[in-house]
Tab-separated table of C-alpha atoms and ligand atoms in Angstrom:
chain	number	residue	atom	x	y	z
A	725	UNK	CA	63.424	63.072	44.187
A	726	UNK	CA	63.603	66.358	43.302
A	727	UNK	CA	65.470	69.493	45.184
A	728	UNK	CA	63.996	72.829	45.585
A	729	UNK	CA	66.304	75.409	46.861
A	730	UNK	CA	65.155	78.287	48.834
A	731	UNK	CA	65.985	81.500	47.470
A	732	UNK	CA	65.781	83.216	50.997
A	733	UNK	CA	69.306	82.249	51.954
A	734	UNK	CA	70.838	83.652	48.420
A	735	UNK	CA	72.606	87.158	47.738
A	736	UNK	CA	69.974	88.747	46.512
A	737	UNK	CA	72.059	91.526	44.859
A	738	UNK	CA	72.524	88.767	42.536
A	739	UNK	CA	69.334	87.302	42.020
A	740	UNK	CA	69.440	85.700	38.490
A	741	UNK	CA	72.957	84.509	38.660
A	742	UNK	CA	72.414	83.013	42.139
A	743	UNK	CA	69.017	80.836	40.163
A	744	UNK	CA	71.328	80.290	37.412
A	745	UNK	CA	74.298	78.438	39.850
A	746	UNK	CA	71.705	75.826	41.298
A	747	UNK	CA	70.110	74.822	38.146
A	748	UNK	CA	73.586	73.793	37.054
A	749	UNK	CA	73.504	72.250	40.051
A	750	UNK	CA	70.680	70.013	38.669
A	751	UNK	CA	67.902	71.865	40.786
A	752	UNK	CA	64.327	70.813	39.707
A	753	UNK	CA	62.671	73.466	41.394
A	754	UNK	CA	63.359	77.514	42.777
A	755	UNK	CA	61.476	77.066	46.009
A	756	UNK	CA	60.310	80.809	46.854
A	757	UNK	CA	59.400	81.936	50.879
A	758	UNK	CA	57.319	84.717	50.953
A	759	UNK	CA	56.948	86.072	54.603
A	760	UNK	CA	54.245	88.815	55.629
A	761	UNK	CA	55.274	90.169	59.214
A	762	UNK	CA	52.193	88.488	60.604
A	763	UNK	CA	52.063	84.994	60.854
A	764	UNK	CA	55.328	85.127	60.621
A	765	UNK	CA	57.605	87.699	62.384
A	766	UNK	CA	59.660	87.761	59.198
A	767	UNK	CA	58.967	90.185	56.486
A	768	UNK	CA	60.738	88.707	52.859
A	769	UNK	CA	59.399	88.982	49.720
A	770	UNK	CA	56.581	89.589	47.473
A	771	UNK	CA	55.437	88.862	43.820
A	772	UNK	CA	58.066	91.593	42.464
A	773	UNK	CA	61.043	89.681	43.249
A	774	UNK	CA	59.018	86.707	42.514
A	775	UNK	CA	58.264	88.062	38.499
A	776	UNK	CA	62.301	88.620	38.952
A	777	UNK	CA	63.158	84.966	39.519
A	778	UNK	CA	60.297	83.793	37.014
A	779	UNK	CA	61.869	85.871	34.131
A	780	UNK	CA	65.776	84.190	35.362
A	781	UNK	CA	64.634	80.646	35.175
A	782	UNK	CA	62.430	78.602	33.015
A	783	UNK	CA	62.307	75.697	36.481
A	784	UNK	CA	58.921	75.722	38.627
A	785	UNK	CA	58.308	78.197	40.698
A	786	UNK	CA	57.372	76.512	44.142
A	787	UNK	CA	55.966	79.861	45.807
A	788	UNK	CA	55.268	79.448	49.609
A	789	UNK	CA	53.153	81.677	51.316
A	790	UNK	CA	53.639	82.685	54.668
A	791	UNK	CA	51.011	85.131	54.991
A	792	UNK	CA	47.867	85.634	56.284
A	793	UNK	CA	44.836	85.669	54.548
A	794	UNK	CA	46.745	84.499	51.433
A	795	UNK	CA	43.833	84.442	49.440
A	796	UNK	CA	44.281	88.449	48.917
A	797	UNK	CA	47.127	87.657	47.051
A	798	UNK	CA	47.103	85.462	44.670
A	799	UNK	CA	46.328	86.646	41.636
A	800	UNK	CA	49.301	88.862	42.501
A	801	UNK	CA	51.316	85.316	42.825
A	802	UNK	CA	49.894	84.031	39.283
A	803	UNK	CA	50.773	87.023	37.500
A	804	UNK	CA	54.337	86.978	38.921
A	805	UNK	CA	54.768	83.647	37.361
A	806	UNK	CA	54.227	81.161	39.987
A	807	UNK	CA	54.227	77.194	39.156
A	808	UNK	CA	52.889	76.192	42.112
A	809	UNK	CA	51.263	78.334	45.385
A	810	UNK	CA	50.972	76.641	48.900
A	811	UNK	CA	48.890	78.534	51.959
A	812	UNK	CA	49.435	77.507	55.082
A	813	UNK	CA	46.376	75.256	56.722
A	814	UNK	CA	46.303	77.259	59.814
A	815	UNK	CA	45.367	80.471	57.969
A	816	UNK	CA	42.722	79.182	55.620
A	817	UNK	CA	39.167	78.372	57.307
A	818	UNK	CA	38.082	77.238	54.062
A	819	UNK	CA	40.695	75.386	52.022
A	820	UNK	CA	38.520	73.771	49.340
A	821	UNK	CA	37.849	77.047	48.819
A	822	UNK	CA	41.514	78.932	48.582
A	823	UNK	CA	42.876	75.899	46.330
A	824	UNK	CA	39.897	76.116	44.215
A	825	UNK	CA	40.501	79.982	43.809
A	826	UNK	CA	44.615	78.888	43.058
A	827	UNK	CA	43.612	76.260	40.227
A	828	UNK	CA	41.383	78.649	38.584
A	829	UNK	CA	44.067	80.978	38.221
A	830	UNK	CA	45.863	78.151	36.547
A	831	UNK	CA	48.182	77.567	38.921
A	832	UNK	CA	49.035	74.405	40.815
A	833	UNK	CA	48.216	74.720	44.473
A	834	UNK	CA	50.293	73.213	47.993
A	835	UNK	CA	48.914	73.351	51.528
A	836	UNK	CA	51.996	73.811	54.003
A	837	UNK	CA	51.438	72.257	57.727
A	838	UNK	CA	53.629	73.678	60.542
A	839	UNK	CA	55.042	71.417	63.166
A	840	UNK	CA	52.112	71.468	65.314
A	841	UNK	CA	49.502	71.192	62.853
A	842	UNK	CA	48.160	67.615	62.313
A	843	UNK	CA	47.554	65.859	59.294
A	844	UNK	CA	43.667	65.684	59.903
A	845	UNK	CA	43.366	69.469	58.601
A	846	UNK	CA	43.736	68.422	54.964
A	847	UNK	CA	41.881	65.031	54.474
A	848	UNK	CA	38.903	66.793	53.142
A	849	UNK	CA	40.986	68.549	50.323
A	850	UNK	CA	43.470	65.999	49.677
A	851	UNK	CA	41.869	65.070	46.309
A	852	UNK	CA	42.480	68.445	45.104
A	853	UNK	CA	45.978	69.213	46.338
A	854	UNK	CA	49.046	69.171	43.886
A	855	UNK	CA	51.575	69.183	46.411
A	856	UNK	CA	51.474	68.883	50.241
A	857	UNK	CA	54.298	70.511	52.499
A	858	UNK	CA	55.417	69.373	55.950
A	859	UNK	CA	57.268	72.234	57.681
A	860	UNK	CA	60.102	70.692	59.393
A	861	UNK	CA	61.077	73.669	61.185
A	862	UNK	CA	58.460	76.546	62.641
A	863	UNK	CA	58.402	78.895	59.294
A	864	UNK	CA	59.892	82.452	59.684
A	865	UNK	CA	63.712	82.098	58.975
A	866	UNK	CA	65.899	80.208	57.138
A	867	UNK	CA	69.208	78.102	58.491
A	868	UNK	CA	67.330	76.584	61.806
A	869	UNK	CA	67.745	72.497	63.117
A	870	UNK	CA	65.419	70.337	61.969
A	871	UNK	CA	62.849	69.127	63.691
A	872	UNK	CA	63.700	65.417	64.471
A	873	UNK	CA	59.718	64.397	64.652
A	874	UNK	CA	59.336	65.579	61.117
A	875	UNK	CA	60.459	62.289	59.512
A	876	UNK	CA	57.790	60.639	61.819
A	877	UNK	CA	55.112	62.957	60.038
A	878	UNK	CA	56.245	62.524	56.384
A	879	UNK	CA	55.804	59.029	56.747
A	880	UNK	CA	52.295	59.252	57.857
A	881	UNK	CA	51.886	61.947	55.408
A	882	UNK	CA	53.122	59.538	52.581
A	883	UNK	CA	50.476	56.807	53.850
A	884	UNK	CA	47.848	59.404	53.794
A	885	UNK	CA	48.303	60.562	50.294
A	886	UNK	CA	48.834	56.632	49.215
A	887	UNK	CA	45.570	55.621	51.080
A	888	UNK	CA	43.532	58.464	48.594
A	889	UNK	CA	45.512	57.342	45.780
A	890	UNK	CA	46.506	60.988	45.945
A	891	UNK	CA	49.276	61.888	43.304
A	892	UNK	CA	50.374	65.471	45.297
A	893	UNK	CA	54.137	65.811	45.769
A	894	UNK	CA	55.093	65.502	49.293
A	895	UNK	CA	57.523	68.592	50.222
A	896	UNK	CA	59.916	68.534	53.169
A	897	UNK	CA	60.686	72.797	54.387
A	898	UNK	CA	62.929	73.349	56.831
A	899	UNK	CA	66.740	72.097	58.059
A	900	UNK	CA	67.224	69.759	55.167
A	901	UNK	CA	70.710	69.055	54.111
A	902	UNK	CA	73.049	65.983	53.146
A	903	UNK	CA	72.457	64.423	56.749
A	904	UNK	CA	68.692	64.478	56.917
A	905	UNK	CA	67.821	63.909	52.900
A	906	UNK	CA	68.417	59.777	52.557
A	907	UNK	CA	65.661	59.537	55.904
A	908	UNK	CA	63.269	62.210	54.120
A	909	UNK	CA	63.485	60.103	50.938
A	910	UNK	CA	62.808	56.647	52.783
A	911	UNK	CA	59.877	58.209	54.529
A	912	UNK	CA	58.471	59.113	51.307
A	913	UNK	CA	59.156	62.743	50.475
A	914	UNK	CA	59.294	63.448	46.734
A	915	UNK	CA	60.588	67.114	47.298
A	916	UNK	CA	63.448	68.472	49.332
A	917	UNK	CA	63.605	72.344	49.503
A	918	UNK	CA	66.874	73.516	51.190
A	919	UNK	CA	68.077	76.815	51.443
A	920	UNK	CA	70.940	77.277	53.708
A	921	UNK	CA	72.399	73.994	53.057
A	922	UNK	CA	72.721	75.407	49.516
A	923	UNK	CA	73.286	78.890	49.223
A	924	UNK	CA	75.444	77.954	52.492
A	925	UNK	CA	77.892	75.501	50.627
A	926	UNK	CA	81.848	76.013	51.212
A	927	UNK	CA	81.798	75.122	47.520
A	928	UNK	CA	79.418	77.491	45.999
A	929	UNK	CA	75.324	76.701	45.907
A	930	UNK	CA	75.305	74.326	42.580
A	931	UNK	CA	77.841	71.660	44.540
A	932	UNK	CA	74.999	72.193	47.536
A	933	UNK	CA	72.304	70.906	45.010
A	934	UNK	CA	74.755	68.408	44.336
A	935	UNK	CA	75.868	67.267	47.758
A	936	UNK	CA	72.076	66.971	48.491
A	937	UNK	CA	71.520	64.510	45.392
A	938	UNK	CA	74.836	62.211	45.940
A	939	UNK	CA	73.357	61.626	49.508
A	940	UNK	CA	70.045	60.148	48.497
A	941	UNK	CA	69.781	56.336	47.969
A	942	UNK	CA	69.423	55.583	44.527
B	2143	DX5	C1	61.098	78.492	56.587
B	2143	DX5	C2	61.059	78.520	55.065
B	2143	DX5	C3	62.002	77.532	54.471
B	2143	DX5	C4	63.426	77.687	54.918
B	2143	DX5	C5	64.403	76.868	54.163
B	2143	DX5	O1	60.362	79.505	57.131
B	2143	DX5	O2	59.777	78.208	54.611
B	2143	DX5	O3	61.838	77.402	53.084
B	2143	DX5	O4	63.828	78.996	54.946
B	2143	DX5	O5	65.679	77.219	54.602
B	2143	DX5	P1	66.619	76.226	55.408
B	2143	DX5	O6	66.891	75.071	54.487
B	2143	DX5	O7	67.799	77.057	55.696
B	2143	DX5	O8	65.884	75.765	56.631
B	2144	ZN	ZN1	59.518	77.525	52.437
């Protein structure tokens, strides 16, 4: 399993040290939640801070794009160091097309599904996806509930990508913490991004990485 945190619920005044506390943590990924104002109300952050937290970490950058008409921007995303970019389904009418346009910047490329969004919208590009993400709350803020459904929806989302032999990573985003993470992993989730459960921590965010980990079955 591996554990992305969210950035968006760090002090940012301290960017790089704030990176630095949850990969001694034992963070595999620096999840990154960039927000446009649009379809979201939430305005956040763009490929500058991004280039910030590529050149304080050598962990993937999982950059999620909460924006419309993401395809304007990713070349932007690329050059700002991203591992991995994921649009959201619901802004893309032609998704072969954005995730082609994200591999050929050489980038790996995630399609992001909010709560009401089924998992019919990605069959047709499931072969080419590198990671899948099942918004567990609706996207715009960080540090709201979970959506209880969810785990209902990664399951069927881990039978989908086992029925196409699919190898994408299957993300959980959204109200994951210590309580929710052993029922995310049983479902079949092979990523957990948290962000206030981790920059949140009475102990500091590298024992929230940690508290996330020593809940998971082993
Ligand atoms: C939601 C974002 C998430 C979220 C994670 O709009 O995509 O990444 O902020 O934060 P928590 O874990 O606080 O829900
Ligand atoms: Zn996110």
């Amino acid at each position: 399993m591996k554990i992305a945190p969210s950035i968006l619920s760090c002090d940012f005044s301290r960017l790089g040290e704030e990176i630095g506390a949850v990969s001694e943590g034992g963070a595999d990924w620096i999840h990154v939640d960039v927000m446009d104002g649009h379809f979201v109300p939430n305005i956040t952050i763009g490929p500058v801070i991004t280039k910030g937290a590529r050149s304080s970490t050598n962990l993937p950058l999982d950059v999620h794009l909460m924006i419309e008409a993401p395809e304007r921007y990713l070349e932007s995303f690329a050059e700002a160091g991203a591992t991995f970019i994921t649009v959201h389904a619901e802004v893309c009418p032609d998704l072969i097309a954005t995730v082609g346009q994200i591999h050929s910047l050489g980038v790996k490329a995630g399609v992001a599904l909010n709560p009401e969004t089924g998992l019919e919208k990605i069959v047709n590009v499931l072969g080419e996806l590198d990671l899948l993400v099942i918004m567990s709350v609706n996207p715009g803020f960080g540090g709201q509930s979970y959506i209880p459904g969810s785990t209902e929806k990664v399951a069927e989302a881990r039978q989908l990508l086992d029925r196409y032999s699919s190898p994408a990573e299957l993300e959980v985003d959204g109200g994951v913490d210590a309580n929710n993470a052993a029922d995310l992993q049983s479902a079949g989730a092979s990523v957990l991004v948290a962000g206030s459960a981790i920059y949140g921590h009475p102990q500091g965010p590298g024992a929230g990485v940690v508290a996330i980990r020593e809940a998971l079955l082993s």
